[in-house]
Amino acid sequence: MSKLAVVSQILPFSCVDGPGSRLVIFLQGCNYQCKNCHNPQTISLCNACGDCVDHCPEQALTLIASQDTDLKCKPHIVWHSTKCTECDTCLRVCQAQSSPKTVTYTLEKILEVISCQRYFINGITVSGGEASLQLPFVITLFKAIKSSEQLAHLTCMIDTNGSLSRTGWHKLLPYLDGAMVDLKAWHQATHYYITGRDNKAVFNSIELLAQHNKLYEVRLLHIPEVTDYDTQIDALAAYLTQLPSDTRVKLNAFHHHGVGEIASTWKQCTQADIEKLAALLSQRGVNNLALPALYL
């Protein structure tokens, strides 16, 4: 049986999700509960509660109930994409941090989508949510790309929160060209406050990927007065300078778009905030910094 993936979105072209031009597959589901998540509708799988159905102004959603005569048919929401106007009412009323508009793809269907773009991209990136939660599919997909005559020239990368276990990474490494890892805070307490999880696995992931020359980028989302990069600048810089010299350190600026109530009260990150953090890191020997192209 072909492995399946639950996908929230596919971008046929992106220049900010890894090197070059890339097709990006956003997989549904995340094991973090980030207060500042800009896409909270990607955190959970739809539980078919049906709340979104009555609120849809275009009647583009249908709740299919389970049938007593067919126990294999679980309740689920059908999204009629041709009726949908992308008003996102369903996302706003959802209490489960999910979306009824996810699509289940077979490996064959995903490969077909990639094949149509193969002349226009340098590679593919799987993102999320947290892409590693669907690790069996990701491994199968990357392996299929590497073994395909038509697609073998494409690089395979993952955008991750770094929570994958060492065992999981070792399964993926043979087919992985690089990873972008989010380091959401330096101290465990700060990381736990933001995400609901500690950051031990993140440091383990960064170090393992670096050892295998698969660490493309470490990402730092700067939230003024919340993240602790500036207050822990010496320790952070010392850590980053021990990574391979070609590892990019990407600084991202926090903004309010899409965030929940608590995070909407936090200060937005300005260009001046980012430039100050970049200067502090640069003064301590952190090179290969990448700053935002624009600020919202």
PDB file of C-alpha atoms in Angstrom:
ATOM      1  CA  MET A   1       0.000   0.000   0.000  1.00  0.00           C
ATOM      2  CA  SER A   2       1.311   3.448  -0.876  1.00  0.00           C
ATOM      3  CA  LYS A   3       2.186   5.687   2.072  1.00  0.00           C
ATOM      4  CA  LEU A   4      -0.035   8.714   2.545  1.00  0.00           C
ATOM      5  CA  ALA A   5       0.657  12.282   3.606  1.00  0.00           C
ATOM      6  CA  VAL A   6      -1.738  14.800   5.122  1.00  0.00           C
ATOM      7  CA  VAL A   7      -0.843  18.092   3.437  1.00  0.00           C
ATOM      8  CA  SER A   8      -1.991  21.579   4.378  1.00  0.00           C
ATOM      9  CA  GLN A   9      -0.502  23.329   1.349  1.00  0.00           C
ATOM     10  CA  ILE A  10       1.910  22.920  -1.559  1.00  0.00           C
ATOM     11  CA  LEU A  11       3.838  25.905  -2.867  1.00  0.00           C
ATOM     12  CA  PRO A  12       5.089  25.201  -6.397  1.00  0.00           C
ATOM     13  CA  PHE A  13       7.800  27.833  -6.060  1.00  0.00           C
ATOM     14  CA  SER A  14       9.625  29.428  -3.120  1.00  0.00           C
ATOM     15  CA  CYS A  15      12.959  31.174  -2.733  1.00  0.00           C
ATOM     16  CA  VAL A  16      12.919  31.397   1.094  1.00  0.00           C
ATOM     17  CA  ASP A  17      12.666  27.736   2.092  1.00  0.00           C
ATOM     18  CA  GLY A  18      16.175  26.580   1.330  1.00  0.00           C
ATOM     19  CA  PRO A  19      18.758  27.195  -1.404  1.00  0.00           C
ATOM     20  CA  GLY A  20      17.576  28.187  -4.858  1.00  0.00           C
ATOM     21  CA  SER A  21      14.030  27.805  -6.114  1.00  0.00           C
ATOM     22  CA  ARG A  22      12.073  25.119  -4.297  1.00  0.00           C
ATOM     23  CA  LEU A  23       8.737  23.345  -4.253  1.00  0.00           C
ATOM     24  CA  VAL A  24       7.538  23.303  -0.644  1.00  0.00           C
ATOM     25  CA  ILE A  25       5.219  20.707   0.880  1.00  0.00           C
ATOM     26  CA  PHE A  26       3.628  21.832   4.142  1.00  0.00           C
ATOM     27  CA  LEU A  27       2.590  18.754   6.122  1.00  0.00           C
ATOM     28  CA  GLN A  28      -0.227  18.977   8.660  1.00  0.00           C
ATOM     29  CA  GLY A  29       0.423  18.418  12.365  1.00  0.00           C
ATOM     30  CA  CYS A  30       2.859  19.759  14.964  1.00  0.00           C
ATOM     31  CA  ASN A  31       4.065  18.600  18.388  1.00  0.00           C
ATOM     32  CA  TYR A  32       4.731  22.143  19.620  1.00  0.00           C
ATOM     33  CA  GLN A  33       2.191  24.620  20.968  1.00  0.00           C
ATOM     34  CA  CYS A  34       4.019  27.844  20.143  1.00  0.00           C
ATOM     35  CA  LYS A  35       2.277  30.899  21.536  1.00  0.00           C
ATOM     36  CA  ASN A  36       3.585  32.859  18.552  1.00  0.00           C
ATOM     37  CA  CYS A  37       2.603  30.368  15.832  1.00  0.00           C
ATOM     38  CA  HIS A  38       1.695  32.248  12.639  1.00  0.00           C
ATOM     39  CA  ASN A  39      -0.143  29.213  11.227  1.00  0.00           C
ATOM     40  CA  PRO A  40      -1.980  27.642  14.202  1.00  0.00           C
ATOM     41  CA  GLN A  41      -4.363  25.853  11.812  1.00  0.00           C
ATOM     42  CA  THR A  42      -1.481  23.488  10.939  1.00  0.00           C
ATOM     43  CA  ILE A  43      -0.990  22.184  14.490  1.00  0.00           C
ATOM     44  CA  SER A  44      -3.667  19.479  14.738  1.00  0.00           C
ATOM     45  CA  LEU A  45      -5.439  17.023  12.480  1.00  0.00           C
ATOM     46  CA  CYS A  46      -9.118  17.736  11.866  1.00  0.00           C
ATOM     47  CA  ASN A  47     -11.341  15.920  14.398  1.00  0.00           C
ATOM     48  CA  ALA A  48     -14.471  16.278  12.240  1.00  0.00           C
ATOM     49  CA  CYS A  49     -16.380  18.111  14.976  1.00  0.00           C
ATOM     50  CA  GLY A  50     -18.344  19.924  12.259  1.00  0.00           C
ATOM     51  CA  ASP A  51     -18.181  23.425  13.775  1.00  0.00           C
ATOM     52  CA  CYS A  52     -16.781  24.857  10.560  1.00  0.00           C
ATOM     53  CA  VAL A  53     -19.513  23.426   8.309  1.00  0.00           C
ATOM     54  CA  ASP A  54     -22.356  25.719   9.350  1.00  0.00           C
ATOM     55  CA  HIS A  55     -20.113  28.787   9.324  1.00  0.00           C
ATOM     56  CA  CYS A  56     -18.905  28.363   5.748  1.00  0.00           C
ATOM     57  CA  PRO A  57     -20.580  31.149   3.703  1.00  0.00           C
ATOM     58  CA  GLU A  58     -20.106  29.247   0.432  1.00  0.00           C
ATOM     59  CA  GLN A  59     -21.287  25.825   1.703  1.00  0.00           C
ATOM     60  CA  ALA A  60     -17.943  24.428   0.621  1.00  0.00           C
ATOM     61  CA  LEU A  61     -17.733  21.969   3.533  1.00  0.00           C
ATOM     62  CA  THR A  62     -19.716  18.804   4.197  1.00  0.00           C
ATOM     63  CA  LEU A  63     -19.626  16.638   7.311  1.00  0.00           C
ATOM     64  CA  ILE A  64     -19.702  12.932   6.474  1.00  0.00           C
ATOM     65  CA  ALA A  65     -20.848  10.923   9.481  1.00  0.00           C
ATOM     66  CA  SER A  66     -19.707   7.361  10.125  1.00  0.00           C
ATOM     67  CA  GLN A  67     -22.102   4.632   9.042  1.00  0.00           C
ATOM     68  CA  ASP A  68     -23.037   1.837  11.421  1.00  0.00           C
ATOM     69  CA  THR A  69     -22.875  -0.557   8.506  1.00  0.00           C
ATOM     70  CA  ASP A  70     -19.367   0.567   7.577  1.00  0.00           C
ATOM     71  CA  LEU A  71     -17.183   0.954  10.640  1.00  0.00           C
ATOM     72  CA  LYS A  72     -14.213   1.708   8.394  1.00  0.00           C
ATOM     73  CA  CYS A  73     -15.807   5.016   7.419  1.00  0.00           C
ATOM     74  CA  LYS A  74     -14.844   7.511  10.119  1.00  0.00           C
ATOM     75  CA  PRO A  75     -16.497  10.924  10.409  1.00  0.00           C
ATOM     76  CA  HIS A  76     -14.685  13.425   8.217  1.00  0.00           C
ATOM     77  CA  ILE A  77     -15.073  16.786   6.533  1.00  0.00           C
ATOM     78  CA  VAL A  78     -15.178  16.998   2.754  1.00  0.00           C
ATOM     79  CA  TRP A  79     -13.795  20.239   1.329  1.00  0.00           C
ATOM     80  CA  HIS A  80     -15.292  21.249  -2.012  1.00  0.00           C
ATOM     81  CA  SER A  81     -12.376  23.310  -3.325  1.00  0.00           C
ATOM     82  CA  THR A  82     -14.259  24.587  -6.377  1.00  0.00           C
ATOM     83  CA  LYS A  83     -16.789  26.328  -4.121  1.00  0.00           C
ATOM     84  CA  CYS A  84     -14.199  27.698  -1.700  1.00  0.00           C
ATOM     85  CA  THR A  85     -13.289  31.398  -1.894  1.00  0.00           C
ATOM     86  CA  GLU A  86     -10.432  31.078   0.650  1.00  0.00           C
ATOM     87  CA  CYS A  87     -12.162  33.437   3.087  1.00  0.00           C
ATOM     88  CA  ASP A  88     -10.687  31.329   5.951  1.00  0.00           C
ATOM     89  CA  THR A  89     -13.852  31.526   8.053  1.00  0.00           C
ATOM     90  CA  CYS A  90     -13.422  27.825   8.803  1.00  0.00           C
ATOM     91  CA  LEU A  91      -9.940  28.453  10.208  1.00  0.00           C
ATOM     92  CA  ARG A  92     -11.117  31.273  12.435  1.00  0.00           C
ATOM     93  CA  VAL A  93     -13.964  29.267  14.005  1.00  0.00           C
ATOM     94  CA  CYS A  94     -11.949  26.072  14.493  1.00  0.00           C
ATOM     95  CA  GLN A  95     -11.237  25.430  18.178  1.00  0.00           C
ATOM     96  CA  ALA A  96      -8.922  22.503  17.454  1.00  0.00           C
ATOM     97  CA  GLN A  97      -6.071  24.419  15.745  1.00  0.00           C
ATOM     98  CA  SER A  98      -6.757  22.577  12.517  1.00  0.00           C
ATOM     99  CA  SER A  99      -8.161  22.961   9.037  1.00  0.00           C
ATOM    100  CA  PRO A 100     -10.848  21.126   7.086  1.00  0.00           C
ATOM    101  CA  LYS A 101      -8.960  21.972   3.881  1.00  0.00           C
ATOM    102  CA  THR A 102      -6.097  19.506   4.232  1.00  0.00           C
ATOM    103  CA  VAL A 103      -5.562  17.057   1.383  1.00  0.00           C
ATOM    104  CA  THR A 104      -4.365  13.465   1.634  1.00  0.00           C
ATOM    105  CA  TYR A 105      -1.759  12.669  -0.999  1.00  0.00           C
ATOM    106  CA  THR A 106      -0.357   9.341  -2.101  1.00  0.00           C
ATOM    107  CA  LEU A 107       3.343   9.116  -2.851  1.00  0.00           C
ATOM    108  CA  GLU A 108       2.523   8.759  -6.543  1.00  0.00           C
ATOM    109  CA  LYS A 109       0.430  11.932  -6.565  1.00  0.00           C
ATOM    110  CA  ILE A 110       3.109  13.971  -4.797  1.00  0.00           C
ATOM    111  CA  LEU A 111       5.736  12.729  -7.256  1.00  0.00           C
ATOM    112  CA  GLU A 112       3.454  13.751 -10.106  1.00  0.00           C
ATOM    113  CA  VAL A 113       3.181  17.282  -8.699  1.00  0.00           C
ATOM    114  CA  ILE A 114       6.956  17.504  -8.278  1.00  0.00           C
ATOM    115  CA  SER A 115       7.577  16.117 -11.751  1.00  0.00           C
ATOM    116  CA  CYS A 116       5.493  18.901 -13.303  1.00  0.00           C
ATOM    117  CA  GLN A 117       7.803  21.480 -11.681  1.00  0.00           C
ATOM    118  CA  ARG A 118      11.121  19.673 -12.096  1.00  0.00           C
ATOM    119  CA  TYR A 119      12.515  22.003 -14.779  1.00  0.00           C
ATOM    120  CA  PHE A 120      11.817  25.126 -12.718  1.00  0.00           C
ATOM    121  CA  ILE A 121      13.125  24.180  -9.263  1.00  0.00           C
ATOM    122  CA  ASN A 122      16.393  23.225  -7.602  1.00  0.00           C
ATOM    123  CA  GLY A 123      14.793  20.996  -5.028  1.00  0.00           C
ATOM    124  CA  ILE A 124      11.958  20.288  -2.629  1.00  0.00           C
ATOM    125  CA  THR A 125      11.503  21.194   1.021  1.00  0.00           C
ATOM    126  CA  VAL A 126       9.120  19.495   3.419  1.00  0.00           C
ATOM    127  CA  SER A 127       7.843  21.821   6.109  1.00  0.00           C
ATOM    128  CA  GLY A 128       4.870  22.036   8.443  1.00  0.00           C
ATOM    129  CA  GLY A 129       3.478  22.044  11.030  1.00  0.00           C
ATOM    130  CA  GLU A 130       6.334  19.720  11.880  1.00  0.00           C
ATOM    131  CA  ALA A 131       7.254  17.574   8.884  1.00  0.00           C
ATOM    132  CA  SER A 132       9.121  14.941  10.897  1.00  0.00           C
ATOM    133  CA  LEU A 133       5.837  13.796  12.465  1.00  0.00           C
ATOM    134  CA  GLN A 134       5.131  12.160   9.089  1.00  0.00           C
ATOM    135  CA  LEU A 135       8.640  10.691   8.903  1.00  0.00           C
ATOM    136  CA  PRO A 136       7.793   7.408   7.095  1.00  0.00           C
ATOM    137  CA  PHE A 137       6.257   9.375   4.229  1.00  0.00           C
ATOM    138  CA  VAL A 138       9.144  11.861   4.112  1.00  0.00           C
ATOM    139  CA  ILE A 139      11.703   9.048   3.955  1.00  0.00           C
ATOM    140  CA  THR A 140       9.767   7.266   1.225  1.00  0.00           C
ATOM    141  CA  LEU A 141       9.384  10.494  -0.758  1.00  0.00           C
ATOM    142  CA  PHE A 142      13.058  11.463  -0.539  1.00  0.00           C
ATOM    143  CA  LYS A 143      14.144   7.930  -1.398  1.00  0.00           C
ATOM    144  CA  ALA A 144      11.859   7.916  -4.448  1.00  0.00           C
ATOM    145  CA  ILE A 145      13.264  11.256  -5.643  1.00  0.00           C
ATOM    146  CA  LYS A 146      16.847  10.065  -5.275  1.00  0.00           C
ATOM    147  CA  SER A 147      16.123   6.895  -7.257  1.00  0.00           C
ATOM    148  CA  SER A 148      14.210   8.643 -10.056  1.00  0.00           C
ATOM    149  CA  GLU A 149      15.991   9.468 -13.317  1.00  0.00           C
ATOM    150  CA  GLN A 150      13.760  12.498 -13.818  1.00  0.00           C
ATOM    151  CA  LEU A 151      14.031  13.873 -10.276  1.00  0.00           C
ATOM    152  CA  ALA A 152      17.440  12.805  -8.952  1.00  0.00           C
ATOM    153  CA  HIS A 153      18.902  16.274  -9.628  1.00  0.00           C
ATOM    154  CA  LEU A 154      16.589  17.809  -7.008  1.00  0.00           C
ATOM    155  CA  THR A 155      17.872  18.373  -3.480  1.00  0.00           C
ATOM    156  CA  CYS A 156      15.709  17.149  -0.597  1.00  0.00           C
ATOM    157  CA  MET A 157      15.509  19.334   2.509  1.00  0.00           C
ATOM    158  CA  ILE A 158      13.464  19.558   5.681  1.00  0.00           C
ATOM    159  CA  ASP A 159      12.364  22.588   7.698  1.00  0.00           C
ATOM    160  CA  THR A 160      12.023  21.364  11.292  1.00  0.00           C
ATOM    161  CA  ASN A 161      11.652  22.364  14.931  1.00  0.00           C
ATOM    162  CA  GLY A 162      14.413  19.878  15.726  1.00  0.00           C
ATOM    163  CA  SER A 163      12.342  17.557  17.913  1.00  0.00           C
ATOM    164  CA  LEU A 164      13.080  14.411  15.878  1.00  0.00           C
ATOM    165  CA  SER A 165      14.959  11.702  17.771  1.00  0.00           C
ATOM    166  CA  ARG A 166      18.468  10.563  16.840  1.00  0.00           C
ATOM    167  CA  THR A 167      17.010   7.276  15.633  1.00  0.00           C
ATOM    168  CA  GLY A 168      14.653   9.160  13.342  1.00  0.00           C
ATOM    169  CA  TRP A 169      17.439  11.317  11.942  1.00  0.00           C
ATOM    170  CA  HIS A 170      19.581   8.286  11.172  1.00  0.00           C
ATOM    171  CA  LYS A 171      16.718   6.819   9.139  1.00  0.00           C
ATOM    172  CA  LEU A 172      16.378  10.049   7.145  1.00  0.00           C
ATOM    173  CA  LEU A 173      20.042  11.026   6.719  1.00  0.00           C
ATOM    174  CA  PRO A 174      20.818   8.759   3.711  1.00  0.00           C
ATOM    175  CA  TYR A 175      18.243  10.639   1.627  1.00  0.00           C
ATOM    176  CA  LEU A 176      18.584  14.128   3.139  1.00  0.00           C
ATOM    177  CA  ASP A 177      20.579  16.966   1.572  1.00  0.00           C
ATOM    178  CA  GLY A 178      20.088  19.510   4.329  1.00  0.00           C
ATOM    179  CA  ALA A 179      17.958  20.762   7.208  1.00  0.00           C
ATOM    180  CA  MET A 180      16.781  24.132   8.461  1.00  0.00           C
ATOM    181  CA  VAL A 181      16.339  23.963  12.239  1.00  0.00           C
ATOM    182  CA  ASP A 182      14.489  26.430  14.462  1.00  0.00           C
ATOM    183  CA  LEU A 183      16.233  27.273  17.730  1.00  0.00           C
ATOM    184  CA  LYS A 184      13.365  29.102  19.389  1.00  0.00           C
ATOM    185  CA  ALA A 185      15.202  30.049  22.602  1.00  0.00           C
ATOM    186  CA  TRP A 186      18.516  29.442  24.352  1.00  0.00           C
ATOM    187  CA  HIS A 187      17.378  28.560  27.880  1.00  0.00           C
ATOM    188  CA  GLN A 188      15.085  25.584  28.426  1.00  0.00           C
ATOM    189  CA  ALA A 189      12.699  27.637  30.571  1.00  0.00           C
ATOM    190  CA  THR A 190      12.247  30.253  27.840  1.00  0.00           C
ATOM    191  CA  HIS A 191      11.878  27.586  25.168  1.00  0.00           C
ATOM    192  CA  TYR A 192       9.270  25.793  27.282  1.00  0.00           C
ATOM    193  CA  TYR A 193       7.343  29.022  27.847  1.00  0.00           C
ATOM    194  CA  ILE A 194       7.165  29.692  24.101  1.00  0.00           C
ATOM    195  CA  THR A 195       6.605  26.158  22.772  1.00  0.00           C
ATOM    196  CA  GLY A 196       5.429  23.918  25.607  1.00  0.00           C
ATOM    197  CA  ARG A 197       8.526  21.710  25.097  1.00  0.00           C
ATOM    198  CA  ASP A 198      12.145  21.874  26.254  1.00  0.00           C
ATOM    199  CA  ASN A 199      14.980  22.269  23.763  1.00  0.00           C
ATOM    200  CA  LYS A 200      17.220  19.287  24.549  1.00  0.00           C
ATOM    201  CA  ALA A 201      16.184  17.479  21.367  1.00  0.00           C
ATOM    202  CA  VAL A 202      16.783  20.638  19.335  1.00  0.00           C
ATOM    203  CA  PHE A 203      20.412  20.888  20.426  1.00  0.00           C
ATOM    204  CA  ASN A 204      20.845  17.141  19.809  1.00  0.00           C
ATOM    205  CA  SER A 205      19.430  17.541  16.303  1.00  0.00           C
ATOM    206  CA  ILE A 206      21.617  20.530  15.455  1.00  0.00           C
ATOM    207  CA  GLU A 207      24.759  18.747  16.620  1.00  0.00           C
ATOM    208  CA  LEU A 208      23.939  15.474  14.845  1.00  0.00           C
ATOM    209  CA  LEU A 209      23.146  17.239  11.579  1.00  0.00           C
ATOM    210  CA  ALA A 210      26.347  19.274  11.843  1.00  0.00           C
ATOM    211  CA  GLN A 211      28.386  16.101  12.364  1.00  0.00           C
ATOM    212  CA  HIS A 212      26.957  14.650   9.146  1.00  0.00           C
ATOM    213  CA  ASN A 213      27.294  17.889   7.128  1.00  0.00           C
ATOM    214  CA  LYS A 214      23.515  18.139   6.772  1.00  0.00           C
ATOM    215  CA  LEU A 215      22.914  21.341   8.756  1.00  0.00           C
ATOM    216  CA  TYR A 216      22.071  24.004   6.189  1.00  0.00           C
ATOM    217  CA  GLU A 217      20.595  26.659   8.491  1.00  0.00           C
ATOM    218  CA  VAL A 218      19.818  27.513  12.115  1.00  0.00           C
ATOM    219  CA  ARG A 219      16.871  29.895  12.409  1.00  0.00           C
ATOM    220  CA  LEU A 220      16.390  32.392  15.241  1.00  0.00           C
ATOM    221  CA  LEU A 221      13.004  34.102  15.527  1.00  0.00           C
ATOM    222  CA  HIS A 222      13.625  37.265  17.514  1.00  0.00           C
ATOM    223  CA  ILE A 223      10.725  38.306  19.766  1.00  0.00           C
ATOM    224  CA  PRO A 224      11.767  41.405  21.743  1.00  0.00           C
ATOM    225  CA  GLU A 225      11.571  40.872  25.527  1.00  0.00           C
ATOM    226  CA  VAL A 226      10.433  37.249  25.041  1.00  0.00           C
ATOM    227  CA  THR A 227      13.208  35.288  23.347  1.00  0.00           C
ATOM    228  CA  ASP A 228      16.537  35.341  25.186  1.00  0.00           C
ATOM    229  CA  TYR A 229      19.052  35.602  22.343  1.00  0.00           C
ATOM    230  CA  ASP A 230      20.177  39.112  23.345  1.00  0.00           C
ATOM    231  CA  THR A 231      20.422  38.406  27.077  1.00  0.00           C
ATOM    232  CA  GLN A 232      22.298  35.144  26.440  1.00  0.00           C
ATOM    233  CA  ILE A 233      24.330  36.492  23.532  1.00  0.00           C
ATOM    234  CA  ASP A 234      27.736  35.242  24.715  1.00  0.00           C
ATOM    235  CA  ALA A 235      26.605  31.652  25.194  1.00  0.00           C
ATOM    236  CA  LEU A 236      24.557  31.687  21.984  1.00  0.00           C
ATOM    237  CA  ALA A 237      27.415  33.082  19.897  1.00  0.00           C
ATOM    238  CA  ALA A 238      29.924  30.626  21.370  1.00  0.00           C
ATOM    239  CA  TYR A 239      27.613  27.766  20.396  1.00  0.00           C
ATOM    240  CA  LEU A 240      26.963  29.027  16.877  1.00  0.00           C
ATOM    241  CA  THR A 241      30.659  29.569  16.137  1.00  0.00           C
ATOM    242  CA  GLN A 242      31.314  25.884  16.853  1.00  0.00           C
ATOM    243  CA  LEU A 243      29.022  24.843  13.999  1.00  0.00           C
ATOM    244  CA  PRO A 244      30.395  24.234  10.472  1.00  0.00           C
ATOM    245  CA  SER A 245      31.431  27.547   8.923  1.00  0.00           C
ATOM    246  CA  ASP A 246      29.019  27.161   6.000  1.00  0.00           C
ATOM    247  CA  THR A 247      25.967  26.904   8.293  1.00  0.00           C
ATOM    248  CA  ARG A 248      23.670  29.880   7.736  1.00  0.00           C
ATOM    249  CA  VAL A 249      22.293  31.640  10.792  1.00  0.00           C
ATOM    250  CA  LYS A 250      19.000  33.163   9.722  1.00  0.00           C
ATOM    251  CA  LEU A 251      17.442  35.917  11.824  1.00  0.00           C
ATOM    252  CA  ASN A 252      13.672  36.246  11.517  1.00  0.00           C
ATOM    253  CA  ALA A 253      11.568  39.116  12.857  1.00  0.00           C
ATOM    254  CA  PHE A 254       8.441  38.383  14.909  1.00  0.00           C
ATOM    255  CA  HIS A 255       5.229  40.007  13.709  1.00  0.00           C
ATOM    256  CA  HIS A 256       1.568  39.749  14.726  1.00  0.00           C
ATOM    257  CA  HIS A 257       0.132  38.231  11.547  1.00  0.00           C
ATOM    258  CA  GLY A 258      -1.868  35.105  12.400  1.00  0.00           C
ATOM    259  CA  VAL A 259      -0.836  34.833  16.054  1.00  0.00           C
ATOM    260  CA  GLY A 260      -3.088  34.148  19.041  1.00  0.00           C
ATOM    261  CA  GLU A 261      -4.176  36.456  21.830  1.00  0.00           C
ATOM    262  CA  ILE A 262      -1.099  36.277  24.078  1.00  0.00           C
ATOM    263  CA  ALA A 263       1.407  36.749  21.282  1.00  0.00           C
ATOM    264  CA  SER A 264      -0.615  39.625  19.831  1.00  0.00           C
ATOM    265  CA  THR A 265       0.334  41.646  22.932  1.00  0.00           C
ATOM    266  CA  TRP A 266       4.070  41.078  22.418  1.00  0.00           C
ATOM    267  CA  LYS A 267       6.236  43.738  20.803  1.00  0.00           C
ATOM    268  CA  GLN A 268       6.826  43.268  17.104  1.00  0.00           C
ATOM    269  CA  CYS A 269      10.424  42.974  15.966  1.00  0.00           C
ATOM    270  CA  THR A 270      11.701  45.927  13.981  1.00  0.00           C
ATOM    271  CA  GLN A 271      14.544  46.196  11.509  1.00  0.00           C
ATOM    272  CA  ALA A 272      16.539  48.002  14.205  1.00  0.00           C
ATOM    273  CA  ASP A 273      16.001  45.079  16.613  1.00  0.00           C
ATOM    274  CA  ILE A 274      17.279  42.586  14.038  1.00  0.00           C
ATOM    275  CA  GLU A 275      20.261  44.727  13.081  1.00  0.00           C
ATOM    276  CA  LYS A 276      21.210  45.099  16.762  1.00  0.00           C
ATOM    277  CA  LEU A 277      21.073  41.319  17.287  1.00  0.00           C
ATOM    278  CA  ALA A 278      23.064  40.749  14.089  1.00  0.00           C
ATOM    279  CA  ALA A 279      25.722  43.205  15.252  1.00  0.00           C
ATOM    280  CA  LEU A 280      26.019  41.497  18.638  1.00  0.00           C
ATOM    281  CA  LEU A 281      26.467  38.100  16.969  1.00  0.00           C
ATOM    282  CA  SER A 282      28.873  39.420  14.359  1.00  0.00           C
ATOM    283  CA  GLN A 283      31.048  41.064  17.026  1.00  0.00           C
ATOM    284  CA  ARG A 284      31.379  37.637  18.653  1.00  0.00           C
ATOM    285  CA  GLY A 285      32.482  35.893  15.478  1.00  0.00           C
ATOM    286  CA  VAL A 286      29.197  34.579  14.096  1.00  0.00           C
ATOM    287  CA  ASN A 287      29.433  34.811  10.324  1.00  0.00           C
ATOM    288  CA  ASN A 288      27.140  33.789   7.471  1.00  0.00           C
ATOM    289  CA  LEU A 289      24.199  35.730   8.932  1.00  0.00           C
ATOM    290  CA  ALA A 290      21.041  36.077   6.867  1.00  0.00           C
ATOM    291  CA  LEU A 291      18.656  38.941   7.670  1.00  0.00           C
ATOM    292  CA  PRO A 292      15.012  39.363   6.599  1.00  0.00           C
ATOM    293  CA  ALA A 293      14.393  40.719   3.119  1.00  0.00           C
ATOM    294  CA  LEU A 294      11.393  42.673   4.431  1.00  0.00           C
ATOM    295  CA  TYR A 295       9.723  43.518   7.721  1.00  0.00           C
ATOM    296  CA  LEU A 296       5.956  43.331   8.282  1.00  0.00           C
TER     297      LEU A 296
END
